[in-house]
Amino acid sequence: MRVVIIGSELAAATAAAALSWVGHDVMWRPHVSSDWETLADSAWLASEPHLSMHLREGRRHAKLHILQPEEAIPDTRPHEVLWLALSPEQRGDAGDLVSSIAPCLSESAVLINNSTFPVGETEALEARLGGTRRTAVALADLLEEGRAWDAFTRPSRWLFGCDDDRAEHQVRELLRAFNRRRDVFQRMPRRAAELSKLAINGMLATRISYMNEIAGLSDTLGVDVEYVRQGMGADTRIGYEYLYPGCGFGGPSFSRDLMRLADVQSASGRHSALLDQVLDINEHKKETLFRKLWAHYHGRLEGRTVALWGAAFKPGTARIDHAPVLTLLRALWAQGVHVRLHDPAAIMALREGLGEHPLLACFDGDPFEATDGADALMLVTEWKAYWNPDWQRLASQLAGRLVLDGRNIYDPDYVASMGLYYRGIGRRADP
């Protein structure tokens, strides 16, 4: 098929690489906010496994053509699919973009809305297509940063909003190469699919925030939250997924979906106190490690040095959108704390987002460069390189011998046996 892809999101880049890989003729035009040259130099794209390689391969085999944002779509042959993958902030551009591309589409073209927009937006975009046989479907963006290629090419499911059988057949044909093991299409009405995408992330965020509340209660009661997590997870009505307490969640998709769901609730006249609490709990938890540091040093923090391991909002990505590290850095700097931060992928994004700061030194090589001469270590992102450090070396470097584990990846008693003082999220070493 001949496919036009519009957008600069991870979903757009992945669709461009994967669809051209399986033989479709793909024309990808990034959004004006981030052209191809900017995307090609971005750390998040370079760090996404397999993606850059397949983009290069698609261009080399002339199956993928990347245009400048202002460049017109060639209309020598009509395109059968328009794939729209825009960010929520670009929603205002969507209608005009569709209208401008409509003359290049076939009479029975399908618009695939792969953007996270408000409920009902797919129907509104369909009206901008023109023609009586053109239609729009909603395809929820379920990609996970750090494994986007695998999630697209070996999907567990496609959450698919479609009100037209012919359009379903066309989309199934487009994605047939990724649907061979079993039928992974879960079809439902368009509005139901749009709301389902928001509701999924709302539920996952609620589980995380609830578990973080239980971790705080465990701290107060002197209970190891790991026992509580295992007890809850063993109940088949609950399960273990998303029951790991931590120092807050972030990321562009997760955070924006929650805010979008809150907007949908508000627009419908049904204010959600629950969502407000979920968001408030998460922002509060981003300061957890700072509060533990404050308590340990009785508020005397000025002039101290703290090492941070991890800046990305999760392992496997270079992005720091809404990441806990941003809140943590502001709190530390406000108290005059020097920060030595290590991350294997997100240093460029951190510098682009925050610029230079007199209290910040960044490292992306040996993690122990950051801990050298520090009073305490804060584990913020659970990169695999941090899971099994040289504890004796760490003990010799940390003047205050304090380890604040924001992801509960270490064994409290083992860390304590190395001569270090351990505090996690609802966990501590036995006295």
Coordinates of C-alpha atoms in Angstrom, one line a residue:
M1 CA 0.0 0.0 0.0
R2 CA 1.0 3.6 -0.4
V3 CA 1.0 5.3 3.0
V4 CA 1.5 8.8 4.2
I5 CA 2.6 9.2 7.8
I6 CA 2.4 12.6 9.6
G7 CA 4.1 13.4 12.9
S8 CA 7.3 13.4 14.9
E9 CA 6.2 11.1 17.8
L10 CA 7.7 7.7 18.5
A11 CA 4.5 6.2 17.0
A12 CA 5.2 8.0 13.7
A13 CA 8.9 6.9 13.5
T14 CA 8.0 3.3 14.4
A15 CA 5.2 3.1 11.9
A16 CA 7.4 4.5 9.2
A17 CA 10.2 2.0 9.9
A18 CA 8.0 -1.0 10.3
L19 CA 5.6 -0.5 7.4
S20 CA 8.4 0.2 5.0
W21 CA 10.2 -2.9 6.3
V22 CA 7.4 -5.1 5.2
G23 CA 7.1 -3.7 1.7
H24 CA 4.7 -0.8 1.9
D25 CA 5.6 2.5 0.1
V26 CA 5.8 5.0 2.9
M27 CA 6.0 8.8 2.7
W28 CA 6.8 10.2 6.2
R29 CA 6.5 13.9 6.8
P30 CA 7.5 14.9 10.4
H31 CA 5.6 17.7 12.1
V32 CA 6.9 21.2 11.7
S33 CA 7.9 21.3 15.4
S34 CA 10.6 18.6 14.8
D35 CA 12.0 18.0 11.3
W36 CA 14.0 14.9 10.3
E37 CA 17.3 16.5 11.0
T38 CA 16.3 17.3 14.5
L39 CA 14.8 13.8 15.0
A40 CA 17.9 12.1 13.6
D41 CA 20.1 13.8 16.2
S42 CA 17.7 13.1 19.1
A43 CA 18.9 10.9 21.9
W44 CA 15.5 9.2 22.3
L45 CA 15.4 8.0 18.7
A46 CA 19.1 6.8 18.8
S47 CA 18.5 4.9 22.0
E48 CA 15.3 3.1 20.7
P49 CA 16.5 -0.5 19.8
H50 CA 16.4 -1.4 16.1
L51 CA 14.5 1.8 15.1
S52 CA 17.3 3.9 13.5
M53 CA 18.6 0.9 11.7
H54 CA 15.3 0.1 10.1
L55 CA 14.7 3.7 9.2
R56 CA 18.0 3.7 7.3
E57 CA 17.2 0.4 5.6
G58 CA 13.8 1.7 4.5
R59 CA 15.5 4.7 2.9
R60 CA 18.2 2.7 1.3
H61 CA 15.7 0.4 -0.3
A62 CA 13.6 3.4 -1.5
K63 CA 10.5 2.1 0.5
L64 CA 10.7 5.0 2.9
H65 CA 10.9 8.7 1.8
I66 CA 11.2 11.3 4.5
L67 CA 10.0 14.8 3.6
Q68 CA 10.6 18.2 5.2
P69 CA 7.6 19.4 7.2
E70 CA 6.7 22.1 4.7
E71 CA 7.2 19.8 1.7
A72 CA 4.1 18.9 -0.3
I73 CA 3.0 15.3 -0.6
P74 CA 3.6 14.0 -4.1
D75 CA 0.3 13.3 -5.8
T76 CA 1.5 11.3 -8.9
R77 CA -0.3 8.2 -7.5
P78 CA -3.0 8.4 -4.8
H79 CA -2.2 7.2 -1.3
E80 CA -4.5 4.6 0.3
V81 CA -3.6 5.3 3.9
L82 CA -3.0 8.5 6.0
W83 CA -1.4 7.6 9.3
L84 CA -1.6 10.5 11.8
A85 CA 0.6 10.3 14.9
L86 CA 0.6 13.7 16.5
S87 CA 1.1 14.8 20.1
P88 CA -1.9 16.2 22.1
E89 CA -0.3 19.6 21.9
Q90 CA -0.5 19.4 18.1
R91 CA -4.2 18.7 18.0
G92 CA -5.0 22.2 16.7
D93 CA -3.0 21.4 13.5
A94 CA -4.6 18.0 12.8
G95 CA -7.7 19.2 10.9
D96 CA -5.8 21.5 8.6
L97 CA -3.1 18.8 8.0
V98 CA -5.8 16.3 7.0
S99 CA -7.5 18.8 4.6
S100 CA -4.2 19.7 3.0
I101 CA -3.3 16.0 2.3
A102 CA -6.8 14.9 1.2
P103 CA -6.2 15.7 -2.5
C104 CA -3.3 13.2 -2.5
L105 CA -5.5 10.3 -1.2
S106 CA -7.5 7.7 -3.1
E107 CA -11.2 7.8 -3.1
S108 CA -11.5 5.0 -0.6
A109 CA -8.6 6.0 1.6
V110 CA -8.5 5.3 5.3
L111 CA -7.2 7.8 7.9
I112 CA -5.6 6.0 10.9
N113 CA -5.7 8.3 13.9
N114 CA -2.8 7.0 16.0
S115 CA -2.7 10.2 18.1
T116 CA -3.9 10.5 21.7
F117 CA -6.7 13.1 21.1
P118 CA -9.9 13.7 23.0
V119 CA -12.8 11.3 22.6
G120 CA -14.6 12.0 19.3
E121 CA -11.7 13.5 17.5
T122 CA -11.4 10.6 15.0
E123 CA -14.9 11.4 13.8
A124 CA -14.1 15.1 13.5
L125 CA -11.0 14.3 11.4
E126 CA -13.1 12.1 9.1
A127 CA -15.1 15.1 8.2
R128 CA -11.9 16.8 6.9
L129 CA -11.1 14.0 4.5
G130 CA -13.8 14.9 1.9
G131 CA -15.4 12.3 -0.4
T132 CA -18.1 9.8 0.5
R133 CA -16.0 6.6 0.7
R134 CA -13.2 7.9 2.8
T135 CA -13.3 7.0 6.5
A136 CA -11.2 7.4 9.7
V137 CA -10.4 4.8 12.3
A138 CA -8.8 5.0 15.8
L139 CA -5.7 2.9 16.5
A140 CA -4.6 3.4 20.1
D141 CA -0.9 4.2 20.6
L142 CA 0.1 1.3 22.9
L143 CA 3.9 1.5 22.2
E144 CA 6.3 1.4 25.1
E145 CA 9.4 3.5 25.0
G146 CA 12.5 1.3 25.0
R147 CA 10.8 -1.5 23.1
A148 CA 8.7 0.3 20.5
W149 CA 9.9 -1.8 17.6
D150 CA 9.1 -5.1 19.3
A151 CA 5.7 -3.8 20.4
F152 CA 4.8 -2.8 16.9
T153 CA 6.1 -5.8 15.0
R154 CA 5.1 -8.4 17.5
P155 CA 2.0 -6.9 19.1
S156 CA 0.1 -8.5 21.9
R157 CA -3.0 -6.6 20.5
W158 CA -4.2 -3.7 18.4
L159 CA -6.8 -1.7 20.2
F160 CA -8.8 -0.7 17.1
G161 CA -11.8 1.7 16.9
C162 CA -13.7 1.2 13.6
D163 CA -17.3 1.7 12.5
D164 CA -16.8 0.5 8.9
D165 CA -16.2 -3.1 7.8
R166 CA -14.4 -2.0 4.6
A167 CA -12.0 0.1 6.6
E168 CA -11.3 -2.7 9.0
H169 CA -10.4 -5.0 6.0
Q170 CA -8.0 -2.3 4.7
V171 CA -6.3 -1.8 8.0
R172 CA -6.0 -5.5 8.6
E173 CA -4.3 -5.8 5.2
L174 CA -1.9 -2.9 6.1
L175 CA -0.9 -4.6 9.3
R176 CA -1.1 -8.3 8.1
A177 CA 2.6 -8.9 8.5
F178 CA 2.3 -8.1 12.2
N179 CA -0.8 -10.3 12.8
R180 CA 0.2 -13.7 11.6
R181 CA 0.7 -15.6 15.0
R182 CA -2.9 -14.9 16.1
D183 CA -5.6 -12.4 15.6
V184 CA -4.5 -9.4 17.8
F185 CA -7.2 -7.0 16.6
Q186 CA -9.6 -5.9 19.3
R187 CA -12.3 -4.0 17.4
M188 CA -14.7 -1.7 19.0
P189 CA -16.5 1.6 18.2
R190 CA -14.2 4.5 17.6
R191 CA -15.2 6.5 20.7
A192 CA -14.8 3.4 22.9
A193 CA -11.3 2.8 21.6
E194 CA -10.3 6.4 22.2
L195 CA -11.6 6.3 25.8
S196 CA -10.2 2.8 26.4
K197 CA -6.6 4.1 25.7
L198 CA -7.0 6.9 28.3
A199 CA -8.7 4.6 30.8
I200 CA -6.0 2.0 30.6
N201 CA -3.3 4.4 31.6
G202 CA -5.6 5.9 34.2
M203 CA -6.0 2.5 35.8
L204 CA -2.3 1.7 35.7
A205 CA -1.5 5.1 37.3
T206 CA -4.1 4.5 40.0
R207 CA -2.4 1.2 40.9
I208 CA 1.0 2.8 41.1
S209 CA -0.2 5.7 43.2
Y210 CA -2.2 3.4 45.5
M211 CA 0.9 1.2 46.0
N212 CA 3.0 4.3 46.7
E213 CA 0.4 5.3 49.4
I214 CA 0.8 1.8 50.9
A215 CA 4.6 2.2 50.9
G216 CA 4.2 5.4 52.8
L217 CA 2.0 3.7 55.4
S218 CA 4.5 0.8 55.6
D219 CA 7.3 3.3 56.4
T220 CA 5.2 4.8 59.2
L221 CA 4.3 1.4 60.7
G222 CA 7.8 -0.2 60.3
V223 CA 6.5 -2.8 57.8
D224 CA 8.5 -3.9 54.8
V225 CA 6.3 -3.1 51.8
E226 CA 7.8 -6.0 49.8
Y227 CA 5.8 -8.4 51.9
V228 CA 2.7 -6.4 51.4
R229 CA 3.3 -6.3 47.6
Q230 CA 3.7 -10.1 47.5
G231 CA 0.6 -10.6 49.5
M232 CA -1.5 -8.3 47.3
G233 CA -0.1 -9.7 44.1
A234 CA -0.8 -13.3 45.0
D235 CA -4.5 -12.5 45.1
T236 CA -5.7 -13.5 41.6
R237 CA -8.1 -10.6 41.6
I238 CA -5.2 -8.1 41.8
G239 CA -2.0 -9.7 40.3
Y240 CA 1.5 -8.3 40.5
E241 CA 1.5 -5.9 37.5
Y242 CA 2.1 -2.2 38.4
L243 CA 2.4 -2.9 42.1
Y244 CA 6.0 -1.8 42.5
P245 CA 6.2 1.4 44.7
G246 CA 8.8 4.0 43.7
C247 CA 9.7 7.7 43.5
G248 CA 7.0 8.6 41.0
F249 CA 6.3 7.9 37.3
G250 CA 6.8 10.2 34.3
G251 CA 7.1 9.9 30.5
P252 CA 5.4 11.8 27.7
S253 CA 2.6 9.3 26.9
F254 CA 1.6 8.2 30.5
S255 CA 1.5 11.7 31.9
R256 CA -0.3 13.2 29.0
D257 CA -2.9 10.5 28.9
L258 CA -3.7 11.1 32.5
M259 CA -4.1 14.8 31.9
R260 CA -6.1 14.1 28.8
L261 CA -8.4 11.7 30.7
A262 CA -8.9 14.4 33.4
D263 CA -9.8 16.9 30.6
V264 CA -12.3 14.5 29.1
Q265 CA -13.9 14.0 32.6
S266 CA -14.1 17.8 33.1
A267 CA -15.5 18.5 29.6
S268 CA -18.2 15.9 30.2
G269 CA -19.2 17.7 33.4
R270 CA -18.0 14.8 35.6
H271 CA -15.1 16.1 37.7
S272 CA -12.9 13.2 38.8
A273 CA -11.6 13.6 42.4
L274 CA -9.9 10.2 42.0
L275 CA -7.8 11.3 39.1
D276 CA -6.8 14.5 41.0
Q277 CA -5.6 12.3 43.8
V278 CA -3.6 10.0 41.5
L279 CA -1.9 13.0 40.0
D280 CA -1.3 14.7 43.4
I281 CA 0.1 11.5 44.9
N282 CA 2.5 11.0 42.0
E283 CA 3.8 14.6 42.2
H284 CA 4.2 14.2 46.0
K285 CA 6.2 10.9 45.5
K286 CA 8.7 12.6 43.2
E287 CA 9.9 14.4 46.3
T288 CA 10.2 11.2 48.4
L289 CA 13.9 10.8 48.1
F290 CA 14.5 14.4 49.0
R291 CA 12.4 14.1 52.1
K292 CA 14.4 11.0 53.2
L293 CA 17.7 12.9 52.6
W294 CA 16.4 15.8 54.6
A295 CA 15.3 13.6 57.5
H296 CA 18.7 11.8 57.5
Y297 CA 20.7 15.0 57.7
H298 CA 18.1 16.8 59.9
G299 CA 17.7 19.5 57.3
R300 CA 21.4 20.4 57.1
L301 CA 21.9 20.0 53.4
E302 CA 23.6 23.1 52.1
G303 CA 27.0 22.4 50.7
R304 CA 26.5 18.6 50.6
T305 CA 27.0 16.5 47.5
V306 CA 24.5 13.9 46.3
A307 CA 25.0 11.3 43.5
L308 CA 22.0 10.5 41.4
W309 CA 21.9 7.3 39.3
G310 CA 19.3 7.8 36.5
A311 CA 17.5 10.7 34.9
A312 CA 15.4 9.1 32.2
F313 CA 11.7 8.5 33.2
K314 CA 12.3 4.8 32.8
P315 CA 15.1 2.4 31.6
G316 CA 15.5 2.0 27.9
T317 CA 14.8 5.5 26.9
A318 CA 16.6 8.9 26.7
R319 CA 13.5 11.0 27.6
I320 CA 13.0 13.0 30.7
D321 CA 9.5 14.3 30.1
H322 CA 7.8 14.7 33.5
A323 CA 10.5 12.5 35.0
P324 CA 10.9 12.4 38.8
V325 CA 14.5 13.6 38.4
L326 CA 13.3 17.1 37.4
T327 CA 11.4 17.6 40.7
L328 CA 14.2 16.1 42.7
L329 CA 16.9 18.4 41.1
R330 CA 14.8 21.5 41.9
A331 CA 14.4 20.5 45.5
L332 CA 18.1 19.7 45.9
W333 CA 19.3 22.9 44.3
A334 CA 17.0 25.0 46.4
Q335 CA 18.9 23.7 49.4
G336 CA 22.3 24.3 47.9
V337 CA 23.1 20.7 47.3
H338 CA 25.7 19.8 44.7
V339 CA 24.5 17.0 42.4
R340 CA 26.6 14.5 40.5
L341 CA 24.3 12.7 38.0
H342 CA 24.9 9.6 35.9
D343 CA 22.6 8.3 33.2
P344 CA 23.7 6.1 30.2
A345 CA 21.3 7.8 27.7
A346 CA 19.5 10.9 29.0
I347 CA 22.3 13.3 29.7
M348 CA 21.8 15.2 26.4
A349 CA 18.1 15.5 27.0
L350 CA 18.8 16.8 30.5
R351 CA 21.2 19.4 29.3
E352 CA 18.8 20.5 26.5
G353 CA 16.0 20.8 29.1
L354 CA 17.8 22.4 32.0
G355 CA 20.9 23.9 30.5
E356 CA 24.1 24.3 32.5
H357 CA 23.8 24.6 36.3
P358 CA 26.5 25.5 38.8
L359 CA 25.4 22.7 41.1
L360 CA 25.2 20.0 38.5
A361 CA 27.9 17.7 37.1
C362 CA 26.8 15.0 34.5
F363 CA 28.4 11.7 33.6
D364 CA 27.4 9.0 31.1
G365 CA 30.4 6.6 31.4
D366 CA 31.3 4.9 34.7
P367 CA 28.5 5.3 37.2
F368 CA 31.1 5.5 40.0
E369 CA 32.3 8.8 38.6
A370 CA 29.1 10.3 40.0
T371 CA 29.5 8.7 43.5
D372 CA 33.1 9.8 44.0
G373 CA 33.1 12.2 47.0
A374 CA 29.3 12.2 47.4
D375 CA 27.5 12.1 50.8
A376 CA 24.7 10.0 49.5
L377 CA 23.4 8.0 46.5
M378 CA 19.9 8.3 45.1
L379 CA 18.8 5.6 42.7
V380 CA 16.2 7.2 40.5
T381 CA 16.0 5.1 37.3
E382 CA 16.5 1.3 37.5
W383 CA 18.9 0.9 34.6
K384 CA 20.4 -2.6 34.6
A385 CA 23.9 -1.2 35.0
Y386 CA 22.9 -0.1 38.5
W387 CA 21.5 -3.4 39.8
N388 CA 24.7 -5.0 41.0
P389 CA 27.3 -2.3 41.9
D390 CA 30.6 -2.9 43.6
W391 CA 29.3 -2.3 47.1
Q392 CA 32.7 -2.1 48.8
R393 CA 33.8 0.5 46.3
L394 CA 30.5 2.4 46.9
A395 CA 31.0 2.3 50.7
S396 CA 34.5 3.7 50.3
Q397 CA 33.2 6.6 48.1
L398 CA 30.1 7.7 50.0
A399 CA 31.1 9.9 52.9
G400 CA 27.6 9.6 54.5
R401 CA 27.2 5.9 53.5
L402 CA 23.6 6.6 52.7
V403 CA 21.8 4.7 49.8
L404 CA 18.3 6.0 48.9
D405 CA 16.7 3.4 46.6
G406 CA 13.9 5.0 44.7
R407 CA 12.9 1.8 42.9
N408 CA 13.4 -0.8 45.6
I409 CA 15.8 -2.8 43.5
Y410 CA 18.3 -3.6 46.2
D411 CA 18.1 -6.0 49.2
P412 CA 18.0 -3.8 52.3
D413 CA 19.8 -6.3 54.6
Y414 CA 22.5 -7.0 52.1
V415 CA 23.2 -3.3 51.5
A416 CA 23.4 -2.8 55.3
S417 CA 25.8 -5.7 55.6
M418 CA 28.2 -3.8 53.3
G419 CA 28.3 -1.0 55.9
L420 CA 25.8 1.3 54.2
Y421 CA 22.6 2.8 55.5
Y422 CA 19.7 1.8 53.3
R423 CA 16.3 3.5 52.8
G424 CA 13.9 2.5 50.1
I425 CA 10.3 3.3 49.3
G426 CA 8.5 1.5 52.2
R427 CA 11.7 -0.6 52.8
R428 CA 14.6 -0.4 55.2
A429 CA 17.2 -2.8 56.6
D430 CA 16.2 -4.7 59.8
P431 CA 17.7 -3.1 62.9

